[in-house]
């Protein structure tokens, strides 16, 4: 009898161990579940390239990429963001020029007391509008952007973000999309000095960059076509007006 009891106790122990092992495997294979405070749409700016004019060495614009990683449980349909950089390196120069303008104004000269030539030629703020395409939960997407400036170094600094719109995909079975204010609060910029800049994103492949370039080129061609059509329409209206005058 003691032998039988020992036998069944050993069988029960083996079954319990097997159940714990299976549960551990299921847990490891399960989709990642983010805690509410950890949910975020991380994004970073990278691969900044100065673009020079065709007929010289003057930098006229800066190309760069923005990669978004949706580390949340929500599928995002789209989002529009304004990214703004502040060039603090010019602050002292601008303040000195304004002081000189104020001094000239006090002497009766016809100048604006708050005028700064440096500020007029180089606005301290630089803003780029970014359209983020659809990105599913725990997936990432890369978009290519371009901004007209010769100060590409500004894009390496911290930035301010303004989320103009953010659309969360509705639950399965619903054909509509709706804006969700909680989506706006998810966006979190990751700077160069943040460890997540290197560890918080998936690897950015060559294909991802090429796809981003193709989409950017398609958007540029669309804008050019719209401008052309608008020009043609304006010329048609002008021609019609001139013919009516005759």
PDB file of C-alpha atoms in Angstrom:
ATOM      1  CA  UNK A   1       0.000   0.000   0.000  1.00  0.00           C
ATOM      2  CA  UNK A   2       2.859   2.355   0.863  1.00  0.00           C
ATOM      3  CA  UNK A   3       4.447   1.566  -2.491  1.00  0.00           C
ATOM      4  CA  UNK A   4       1.214   2.434  -4.346  1.00  0.00           C
ATOM      5  CA  UNK A   5       0.811   5.725  -2.480  1.00  0.00           C
ATOM      6  CA  UNK A   6       4.409   6.646  -3.274  1.00  0.00           C
ATOM      7  CA  UNK A   7       3.856   5.735  -6.917  1.00  0.00           C
ATOM      8  CA  UNK A   8       0.758   7.938  -7.280  1.00  0.00           C
ATOM      9  CA  UNK A   9       2.444  10.838  -5.465  1.00  0.00           C
ATOM     10  CA  UNK A  10       5.326  10.680  -7.956  1.00  0.00           C
ATOM     11  CA  UNK A  11       2.868  10.652 -10.903  1.00  0.00           C
ATOM     12  CA  UNK A  12       1.017  13.678  -9.487  1.00  0.00           C
ATOM     13  CA  UNK A  13       4.309  15.547  -9.044  1.00  0.00           C
ATOM     14  CA  UNK A  14       5.309  14.845 -12.644  1.00  0.00           C
ATOM     15  CA  UNK A  15       1.901  16.055 -13.942  1.00  0.00           C
ATOM     16  CA  UNK A  16       2.156  19.248 -11.875  1.00  0.00           C
ATOM     17  CA  UNK A  17       5.656  19.944 -13.203  1.00  0.00           C
ATOM     18  CA  UNK A  18       4.487  19.391 -16.768  1.00  0.00           C
ATOM     19  CA  UNK A  19       1.572  21.792 -16.251  1.00  0.00           C
ATOM     20  CA  UNK A  20       3.886  24.509 -14.931  1.00  0.00           C
ATOM     21  CA  UNK A  21       6.241  24.044 -17.894  1.00  0.00           C
ATOM     22  CA  UNK A  22       3.392  24.307 -20.427  1.00  0.00           C
ATOM     23  CA  UNK A  23       2.081  27.434 -18.757  1.00  0.00           C
ATOM     24  CA  UNK A  24       5.537  28.988 -18.928  1.00  0.00           C
ATOM     25  CA  UNK A  25       5.822  28.180 -22.664  1.00  0.00           C
ATOM     26  CA  UNK A  26       2.387  29.693 -23.352  1.00  0.00           C
ATOM     27  CA  UNK A  27       3.390  32.815 -21.427  1.00  0.00           C
ATOM     28  CA  UNK A  28       6.612  33.187 -23.434  1.00  0.00           C
ATOM     29  CA  UNK A  29       4.795  32.717 -26.751  1.00  0.00           C
ATOM     30  CA  UNK A  30       1.968  35.112 -25.919  1.00  0.00           C
ATOM     31  CA  UNK A  31       1.725  38.556 -27.557  1.00  0.00           C
ATOM     32  CA  UNK A  32       3.390  41.290 -25.483  1.00  0.00           C
ATOM     33  CA  UNK A  33       1.053  43.024 -23.096  1.00  0.00           C
ATOM     34  CA  UNK A  34       1.994  46.579 -22.184  1.00  0.00           C
ATOM     35  CA  UNK A  35       1.227  48.007 -18.814  1.00  0.00           C
ATOM     36  CA  UNK A  36      -0.861  51.128 -19.046  1.00  0.00           C
ATOM     37  CA  UNK A  37       1.968  53.412 -17.874  1.00  0.00           C
ATOM     38  CA  UNK A  38       4.393  51.800 -20.333  1.00  0.00           C
ATOM     39  CA  UNK A  39       2.251  52.286 -23.437  1.00  0.00           C
ATOM     40  CA  UNK A  40       3.757  54.757 -25.875  1.00  0.00           C
ATOM     41  CA  UNK A  41       4.379  55.529 -29.520  1.00  0.00           C
ATOM     42  CA  UNK A  42       8.122  56.069 -29.496  1.00  0.00           C
ATOM     43  CA  UNK A  43       9.666  58.052 -32.332  1.00  0.00           C
ATOM     44  CA  UNK A  44      13.160  59.192 -33.194  1.00  0.00           C
ATOM     45  CA  UNK A  45      14.873  61.337 -35.845  1.00  0.00           C
ATOM     46  CA  UNK A  46      17.838  59.789 -37.636  1.00  0.00           C
ATOM     47  CA  UNK A  47      19.966  59.693 -40.818  1.00  0.00           C
ATOM     48  CA  UNK A  48      20.060  63.478 -41.300  1.00  0.00           C
ATOM     49  CA  UNK A  49      21.529  64.484 -44.681  1.00  0.00           C
ATOM     50  CA  UNK A  50      22.335  68.063 -45.829  1.00  0.00           C
ATOM     51  CA  UNK A  51      21.142  68.741 -49.391  1.00  0.00           C
ATOM     52  CA  UNK A  52      23.131  71.248 -51.445  1.00  0.00           C
ATOM     53  CA  UNK A  53      21.970  73.401 -54.337  1.00  0.00           C
ATOM     54  CA  UNK A  54      22.645  72.003 -57.801  1.00  0.00           C
ATOM     55  CA  UNK A  55      24.838  74.942 -58.780  1.00  0.00           C
ATOM     56  CA  UNK A  56      26.899  75.370 -55.625  1.00  0.00           C
ATOM     57  CA  UNK A  57      27.993  74.211 -52.216  1.00  0.00           C
ATOM     58  CA  UNK A  58      25.277  76.022 -50.261  1.00  0.00           C
ATOM     59  CA  UNK A  59      23.037  73.768 -48.161  1.00  0.00           C
ATOM     60  CA  UNK A  60      19.392  74.502 -48.972  1.00  0.00           C
ATOM     61  CA  UNK A  61      17.560  71.741 -47.101  1.00  0.00           C
ATOM     62  CA  UNK A  62      17.941  68.738 -44.842  1.00  0.00           C
ATOM     63  CA  UNK A  63      16.583  65.248 -45.475  1.00  0.00           C
ATOM     64  CA  UNK A  64      15.907  63.026 -42.481  1.00  0.00           C
ATOM     65  CA  UNK A  65      13.938  59.981 -41.381  1.00  0.00           C
ATOM     66  CA  UNK A  66      11.436  59.603 -38.557  1.00  0.00           C
ATOM     67  CA  UNK A  67      10.806  56.111 -37.202  1.00  0.00           C
ATOM     68  CA  UNK A  68       7.714  55.389 -35.083  1.00  0.00           C
ATOM     69  CA  UNK A  69       7.428  52.306 -32.873  1.00  0.00           C
ATOM     70  CA  UNK A  70       3.919  51.641 -31.611  1.00  0.00           C
ATOM     71  CA  UNK A  71       4.583  50.170 -28.172  1.00  0.00           C
ATOM     72  CA  UNK A  72       0.914  50.140 -27.231  1.00  0.00           C
ATOM     73  CA  UNK A  73      -2.101  47.863 -27.500  1.00  0.00           C
ATOM     74  CA  UNK A  74      -3.817  50.207 -29.966  1.00  0.00           C
ATOM     75  CA  UNK A  75      -3.668  49.966 -33.760  1.00  0.00           C
ATOM     76  CA  UNK A  76      -3.182  53.522 -35.041  1.00  0.00           C
ATOM     77  CA  UNK A  77      -4.753  54.441 -38.373  1.00  0.00           C
ATOM     78  CA  UNK A  78      -2.914  57.747 -38.882  1.00  0.00           C
ATOM     79  CA  UNK A  79      -1.489  60.766 -37.106  1.00  0.00           C
ATOM     80  CA  UNK A  80      -0.303  64.275 -37.948  1.00  0.00           C
ATOM     81  CA  UNK A  81       2.454  65.867 -35.895  1.00  0.00           C
ATOM     82  CA  UNK A  82       4.335  69.163 -35.858  1.00  0.00           C
ATOM     83  CA  UNK A  83       7.943  68.805 -34.711  1.00  0.00           C
ATOM     84  CA  UNK A  84       9.633  72.028 -33.594  1.00  0.00           C
ATOM     85  CA  UNK A  85      13.315  72.573 -32.842  1.00  0.00           C
ATOM     86  CA  UNK A  86      14.738  75.615 -31.033  1.00  0.00           C
ATOM     87  CA  UNK A  87      18.166  76.938 -32.067  1.00  0.00           C
ATOM     88  CA  UNK A  88      19.535  78.169 -28.740  1.00  0.00           C
ATOM     89  CA  UNK A  89      22.984  78.808 -30.241  1.00  0.00           C
ATOM     90  CA  UNK A  90      21.734  82.088 -31.723  1.00  0.00           C
ATOM     91  CA  UNK A  91      20.007  83.395 -28.588  1.00  0.00           C
ATOM     92  CA  UNK A  92      22.866  85.622 -27.378  1.00  0.00           C
ATOM     93  CA  UNK A  93      23.505  87.044 -30.871  1.00  0.00           C
ATOM     94  CA  UNK A  94      19.819  87.892 -31.359  1.00  0.00           C
ATOM     95  CA  UNK A  95      19.551  89.514 -27.922  1.00  0.00           C
ATOM     96  CA  UNK A  96      22.657  91.666 -28.570  1.00  0.00           C
ATOM     97  CA  UNK A  97      21.292  92.834 -31.940  1.00  0.00           C
ATOM     98  CA  UNK A  98      17.960  93.728 -30.358  1.00  0.00           C
ATOM     99  CA  UNK A  99      19.748  95.725 -27.664  1.00  0.00           C
ATOM    100  CA  UNK A 100      21.641  97.628 -30.369  1.00  0.00           C
ATOM    101  CA  UNK A 101      18.382  98.307 -32.221  1.00  0.00           C
ATOM    102  CA  UNK A 102      16.761  99.548 -29.021  1.00  0.00           C
ATOM    103  CA  UNK A 103      19.732 101.857 -28.388  1.00  0.00           C
ATOM    104  CA  UNK A 104      19.514 103.259 -31.918  1.00  0.00           C
ATOM    105  CA  UNK A 105      15.786 103.774 -31.482  1.00  0.00           C
ATOM    106  CA  UNK A 106      16.373 105.700 -28.254  1.00  0.00           C
ATOM    107  CA  UNK A 107      18.703 108.033 -30.172  1.00  0.00           C
ATOM    108  CA  UNK A 108      15.899 108.886 -32.567  1.00  0.00           C
ATOM    109  CA  UNK A 109      16.895 106.628 -35.440  1.00  0.00           C
ATOM    110  CA  UNK A 110      14.093 105.181 -37.552  1.00  0.00           C
ATOM    111  CA  UNK A 111      14.535 101.523 -36.628  1.00  0.00           C
ATOM    112  CA  UNK A 112      12.455  98.826 -34.964  1.00  0.00           C
ATOM    113  CA  UNK A 113      13.544  98.573 -31.336  1.00  0.00           C
ATOM    114  CA  UNK A 114      13.175  94.777 -31.450  1.00  0.00           C
ATOM    115  CA  UNK A 115      14.871  94.185 -34.803  1.00  0.00           C
ATOM    116  CA  UNK A 116      17.488  91.464 -35.220  1.00  0.00           C
ATOM    117  CA  UNK A 117      19.032  90.743 -38.611  1.00  0.00           C
ATOM    118  CA  UNK A 118      20.128  87.285 -37.452  1.00  0.00           C
ATOM    119  CA  UNK A 119      16.627  86.422 -36.318  1.00  0.00           C
ATOM    120  CA  UNK A 120      15.168  87.624 -39.608  1.00  0.00           C
ATOM    121  CA  UNK A 121      17.591  85.544 -41.667  1.00  0.00           C
ATOM    122  CA  UNK A 122      17.685  82.565 -39.286  1.00  0.00           C
ATOM    123  CA  UNK A 123      14.455  82.075 -37.354  1.00  0.00           C
ATOM    124  CA  UNK A 124      15.319  80.407 -34.027  1.00  0.00           C
ATOM    125  CA  UNK A 125      12.487  77.926 -34.473  1.00  0.00           C
ATOM    126  CA  UNK A 126      12.308  75.247 -37.141  1.00  0.00           C
ATOM    127  CA  UNK A 127       9.107  73.234 -37.683  1.00  0.00           C
ATOM    128  CA  UNK A 128       8.429  70.157 -39.793  1.00  0.00           C
ATOM    129  CA  UNK A 129       4.998  68.592 -40.291  1.00  0.00           C
ATOM    130  CA  UNK A 130       5.015  64.793 -40.297  1.00  0.00           C
ATOM    131  CA  UNK A 131       2.260  62.436 -41.405  1.00  0.00           C
ATOM    132  CA  UNK A 132       2.509  59.074 -39.683  1.00  0.00           C
ATOM    133  CA  UNK A 133       0.850  56.263 -41.684  1.00  0.00           C
ATOM    134  CA  UNK A 134      -1.026  53.353 -40.171  1.00  0.00           C
ATOM    135  CA  UNK A 135       0.978  51.291 -37.696  1.00  0.00           C
ATOM    136  CA  UNK A 136      -0.261  48.260 -35.800  1.00  0.00           C
ATOM    137  CA  UNK A 137       0.375  47.443 -32.174  1.00  0.00           C
ATOM    138  CA  UNK A 138       4.022  46.514 -31.539  1.00  0.00           C
ATOM    139  CA  UNK A 139       5.006  47.388 -35.118  1.00  0.00           C
ATOM    140  CA  UNK A 140       7.070  50.262 -36.456  1.00  0.00           C
ATOM    141  CA  UNK A 141       7.103  52.431 -39.555  1.00  0.00           C
ATOM    142  CA  UNK A 142       9.652  54.817 -41.067  1.00  0.00           C
ATOM    143  CA  UNK A 143       8.889  57.978 -43.042  1.00  0.00           C
ATOM    144  CA  UNK A 144      11.233  60.306 -44.908  1.00  0.00           C
ATOM    145  CA  UNK A 145      10.991  64.060 -44.420  1.00  0.00           C
ATOM    146  CA  UNK A 146      12.659  67.189 -45.732  1.00  0.00           C
ATOM    147  CA  UNK A 147      12.858  70.684 -44.289  1.00  0.00           C
ATOM    148  CA  UNK A 148      14.221  73.856 -45.896  1.00  0.00           C
ATOM    149  CA  UNK A 149      17.120  75.091 -43.765  1.00  0.00           C
ATOM    150  CA  UNK A 150      20.907  75.120 -43.813  1.00  0.00           C
ATOM    151  CA  UNK A 151      21.117  74.292 -40.087  1.00  0.00           C
ATOM    152  CA  UNK A 152      20.812  70.513 -40.197  1.00  0.00           C
ATOM    153  CA  UNK A 153      22.535  70.295 -36.805  1.00  0.00           C
ATOM    154  CA  UNK A 154      19.306  71.517 -35.218  1.00  0.00           C
ATOM    155  CA  UNK A 155      17.640  68.198 -36.029  1.00  0.00           C
ATOM    156  CA  UNK A 156      19.991  66.449 -33.585  1.00  0.00           C
ATOM    157  CA  UNK A 157      18.599  68.421 -30.635  1.00  0.00           C
ATOM    158  CA  UNK A 158      15.537  67.837 -28.487  1.00  0.00           C
ATOM    159  CA  UNK A 159      12.242  68.959 -29.949  1.00  0.00           C
ATOM    160  CA  UNK A 160       8.736  69.986 -29.011  1.00  0.00           C
ATOM    161  CA  UNK A 161       5.845  67.942 -30.353  1.00  0.00           C
ATOM    162  CA  UNK A 162       2.317  69.018 -31.210  1.00  0.00           C
ATOM    163  CA  UNK A 163      -0.098  66.235 -32.176  1.00  0.00           C
ATOM    164  CA  UNK A 164      -2.586  67.810 -34.577  1.00  0.00           C
ATOM    165  CA  UNK A 165      -4.606  64.621 -35.053  1.00  0.00           C
ATOM    166  CA  UNK A 166      -4.455  60.963 -34.122  1.00  0.00           C
ATOM    167  CA  UNK A 167      -6.886  58.260 -35.219  1.00  0.00           C
ATOM    168  CA  UNK A 168      -7.221  54.928 -33.425  1.00  0.00           C
ATOM    169  CA  UNK A 169      -8.513  51.948 -35.375  1.00  0.00           C
ATOM    170  CA  UNK A 170     -11.808  50.689 -34.025  1.00  0.00           C
ATOM    171  CA  UNK A 171     -12.298  47.214 -32.607  1.00  0.00           C
ATOM    172  CA  UNK A 172     -12.838  44.304 -35.070  1.00  0.00           C
ATOM    173  CA  UNK A 173     -16.309  44.318 -36.575  1.00  0.00           C
ATOM    174  CA  UNK A 174     -16.507  48.103 -36.775  1.00  0.00           C
ATOM    175  CA  UNK A 175     -15.954  49.693 -40.178  1.00  0.00           C
ATOM    176  CA  UNK A 176     -15.452  53.208 -38.838  1.00  0.00           C
ATOM    177  CA  UNK A 177     -12.462  55.010 -37.429  1.00  0.00           C
ATOM    178  CA  UNK A 178     -12.599  57.513 -34.647  1.00  0.00           C
ATOM    179  CA  UNK A 179     -10.301  60.094 -33.132  1.00  0.00           C
ATOM    180  CA  UNK A 180      -9.174  59.291 -29.638  1.00  0.00           C
ATOM    181  CA  UNK A 181      -7.681  61.950 -27.381  1.00  0.00           C
ATOM    182  CA  UNK A 182      -5.798  59.317 -25.390  1.00  0.00           C
ATOM    183  CA  UNK A 183      -3.896  58.533 -28.584  1.00  0.00           C
ATOM    184  CA  UNK A 184      -2.372  62.020 -28.576  1.00  0.00           C
ATOM    185  CA  UNK A 185      -0.751  61.476 -25.207  1.00  0.00           C
ATOM    186  CA  UNK A 186       1.004  58.303 -26.364  1.00  0.00           C
ATOM    187  CA  UNK A 187       3.675  60.012 -28.471  1.00  0.00           C
ATOM    188  CA  UNK A 188       7.099  60.137 -26.844  1.00  0.00           C
ATOM    189  CA  UNK A 189      10.218  61.554 -28.511  1.00  0.00           C
ATOM    190  CA  UNK A 190      13.432  59.582 -27.999  1.00  0.00           C
ATOM    191  CA  UNK A 191      16.587  61.704 -28.202  1.00  0.00           C
ATOM    192  CA  UNK A 192      20.140  60.636 -28.955  1.00  0.00           C
ATOM    193  CA  UNK A 193      21.134  60.613 -25.281  1.00  0.00           C
ATOM    194  CA  UNK A 194      18.254  58.285 -24.371  1.00  0.00           C
ATOM    195  CA  UNK A 195      19.246  54.568 -24.248  1.00  0.00           C
ATOM    196  CA  UNK A 196      15.941  53.686 -25.944  1.00  0.00           C
ATOM    197  CA  UNK A 197      17.253  55.441 -29.074  1.00  0.00           C
ATOM    198  CA  UNK A 198      19.401  52.345 -29.591  1.00  0.00           C
ATOM    199  CA  UNK A 199      17.442  49.637 -27.756  1.00  0.00           C
ATOM    200  CA  UNK A 200      13.784  50.678 -27.898  1.00  0.00           C
ATOM    201  CA  UNK A 201      13.282  50.203 -31.630  1.00  0.00           C
ATOM    202  CA  UNK A 202      13.370  47.302 -34.032  1.00  0.00           C
ATOM    203  CA  UNK A 203      16.122  47.227 -36.636  1.00  0.00           C
ATOM    204  CA  UNK A 204      15.502  49.756 -39.424  1.00  0.00           C
ATOM    205  CA  UNK A 205      16.020  47.868 -42.663  1.00  0.00           C
ATOM    206  CA  UNK A 206      17.207  49.182 -46.018  1.00  0.00           C
ATOM    207  CA  UNK A 207      13.815  48.263 -47.509  1.00  0.00           C
ATOM    208  CA  UNK A 208      12.036  50.367 -44.894  1.00  0.00           C
ATOM    209  CA  UNK A 209      14.082  53.407 -45.910  1.00  0.00           C
ATOM    210  CA  UNK A 210      13.500  52.761 -49.626  1.00  0.00           C
ATOM    211  CA  UNK A 211       9.749  52.467 -49.061  1.00  0.00           C
ATOM    212  CA  UNK A 212       9.814  55.736 -47.144  1.00  0.00           C
ATOM    213  CA  UNK A 213      11.678  57.421 -50.021  1.00  0.00           C
ATOM    214  CA  UNK A 214       9.197  56.078 -52.590  1.00  0.00           C
ATOM    215  CA  UNK A 215       6.253  57.386 -50.559  1.00  0.00           C
ATOM    216  CA  UNK A 216       7.939  60.772 -50.093  1.00  0.00           C
ATOM    217  CA  UNK A 217       8.609  61.016 -53.828  1.00  0.00           C
ATOM    218  CA  UNK A 218       4.996  60.077 -54.582  1.00  0.00           C
ATOM    219  CA  UNK A 219       3.773  62.802 -52.202  1.00  0.00           C
ATOM    220  CA  UNK A 220       6.039  65.368 -53.876  1.00  0.00           C
ATOM    221  CA  UNK A 221       4.803  64.373 -57.329  1.00  0.00           C
ATOM    222  CA  UNK A 222       1.215  64.622 -56.113  1.00  0.00           C
ATOM    223  CA  UNK A 223       1.830  68.123 -54.753  1.00  0.00           C
ATOM    224  CA  UNK A 224       3.479  69.194 -58.021  1.00  0.00           C
ATOM    225  CA  UNK A 225       0.571  67.815 -60.017  1.00  0.00           C
ATOM    226  CA  UNK A 226      -1.934  69.639 -57.806  1.00  0.00           C
ATOM    227  CA  UNK A 227       0.021  72.902 -58.205  1.00  0.00           C
ATOM    228  CA  UNK A 228       0.154  72.391 -61.980  1.00  0.00           C
ATOM    229  CA  UNK A 229      -3.582  71.752 -62.190  1.00  0.00           C
ATOM    230  CA  UNK A 230      -4.243  74.824 -60.054  1.00  0.00           C
ATOM    231  CA  UNK A 231      -2.013  76.926 -62.364  1.00  0.00           C
ATOM    232  CA  UNK A 232      -3.828  75.636 -65.448  1.00  0.00           C
ATOM    233  CA  UNK A 233      -7.168  76.386 -63.840  1.00  0.00           C
ATOM    234  CA  UNK A 234      -6.061  79.936 -62.997  1.00  0.00           C
ATOM    235  CA  UNK A 235      -4.836  80.500 -66.562  1.00  0.00           C
ATOM    236  CA  UNK A 236      -8.137  79.248 -67.957  1.00  0.00           C
ATOM    237  CA  UNK A 237     -10.031  81.679 -65.734  1.00  0.00           C
ATOM    238  CA  UNK A 238      -7.719  84.523 -66.777  1.00  0.00           C
ATOM    239  CA  UNK A 239      -8.111  83.664 -70.482  1.00  0.00           C
ATOM    240  CA  UNK A 240     -11.867  83.554 -70.139  1.00  0.00           C
ATOM    241  CA  UNK A 241     -11.901  86.916 -68.337  1.00  0.00           C
ATOM    242  CA  UNK A 242      -9.734  88.515 -71.058  1.00  0.00           C
ATOM    243  CA  UNK A 243     -11.966  87.136 -73.828  1.00  0.00           C
ATOM    244  CA  UNK A 244     -15.042  88.570 -72.111  1.00  0.00           C
ATOM    245  CA  UNK A 245     -13.375  91.998 -71.912  1.00  0.00           C
ATOM    246  CA  UNK A 246     -12.709  91.940 -75.684  1.00  0.00           C
TER     247      UNK A 246
END
